[in-house]
């Protein structure tokens, strides 16, 4: 381990995963598979939402942007993590690269939480006020919701990342993680960072609770409205419109609440949740499956015509 007696680190070393070379090979194969499926699955969602007119609705518009965020979040750290699994020893990372990775990771995560909260409100309007849904959730509103979620995420995380890297990292320059984790960075600081840590903690709670409150309120009204529907088929149909989002919310917030504890939770956020996203939102969605089949038929027909022409 590299120790600093004075001055601040200008380069960090990521410990990554402990274990033998054989274990690293297994982890590499597993995470590479999950990452590949994550990128391809979310790309399929983005393409289908863009090309099929039947999916030109607020729910699928938000889903497309959620898929973009999932691809970006997992791409911020997973490729570097995979590269680290192939290399012997620790992985070097400059101070600039570390700050950039942390900023992108936190900003994209914040934008996703804001968007998830907006999607909950969208489901509330769809279930509880269906007659005015198209008026309330028009294209203008949807575009502004997406713009605000992206801009807010990137603006909100400027100060937390700046404050983190104003600290002096003189205890060590070895990060016991596979990414540039803020919790690990704070452990390396030899400054009195208690107040800074408290402010950063409050800001993180503000984001999580701020997006969770509209989600809880929305689903309280949604469940109340669904229970008032007299027929069982009507209740199932109403719940099916928000079941995917509700499942994603449960998984997403459970991992966020324990985000600063260990590598396993970070893997949930970076690998598992983005991997599950395409399956959660599409497997039981008949409308999306039908659109996917039609797009595949058109692609195969186009390829067939090109082959015939050649």
C-alpha angles and dihedrals in degrees: 000000000000114000128195119210096184138003127031131286117260093183133037134205120216114216091200115180124351121225144069129318089256091055090049090052091052092047091048093052092046097047093041090055093047092046093049093050090046094054095042094044095049091043089055089053092050094048095045092048091050099047104036116077092202089068095052094116134111094257093056092039089058091042090056091054091045088055091051090052092048092053092048095045094052092042092055093070114003099074090051090046091052091049089051091054090057095049124077116238127359127341118237121224128179122233090249093050090047093052092045092051093047092047094049092044094051095040095050091045091051092049090051093052091050091049092048089054090050090050089054090054089048090055090048092055092045094052103031101034106024096153092061096035096105091046096048097038098043123153093265092055093045093051092050092048091054093045092050093049093051097042095043092051094053095042096044094056097050096089097041092054092042091050091049094054093045086073121096113245102202103133093076141322095224115107113203093216142071092248138035095277120188094217091056092046091055089054089056094054119104092194124097094262099163095110092044091049090050092052092046089049092051091049091051091049090048091057096045096043092038091059094036095056097063088043093054093044092047094050092045089059092040093054091044091052094046092051089056092058106104100211124068092220090053091051092049092049092049093047092047090064091064104022093097094050092045091053091049091049092052093050094042098049095043090059094043092056091060098033097124098051111080150328093276094064091045088054089052090055097041103035117010102043095046088046092053095045098084092047095045094052101037114029095075096029106104093185093055093043090053091049090048091052092049092050091049090050091051091048093049091047091050091049090047092051091048091051091049091050092050 
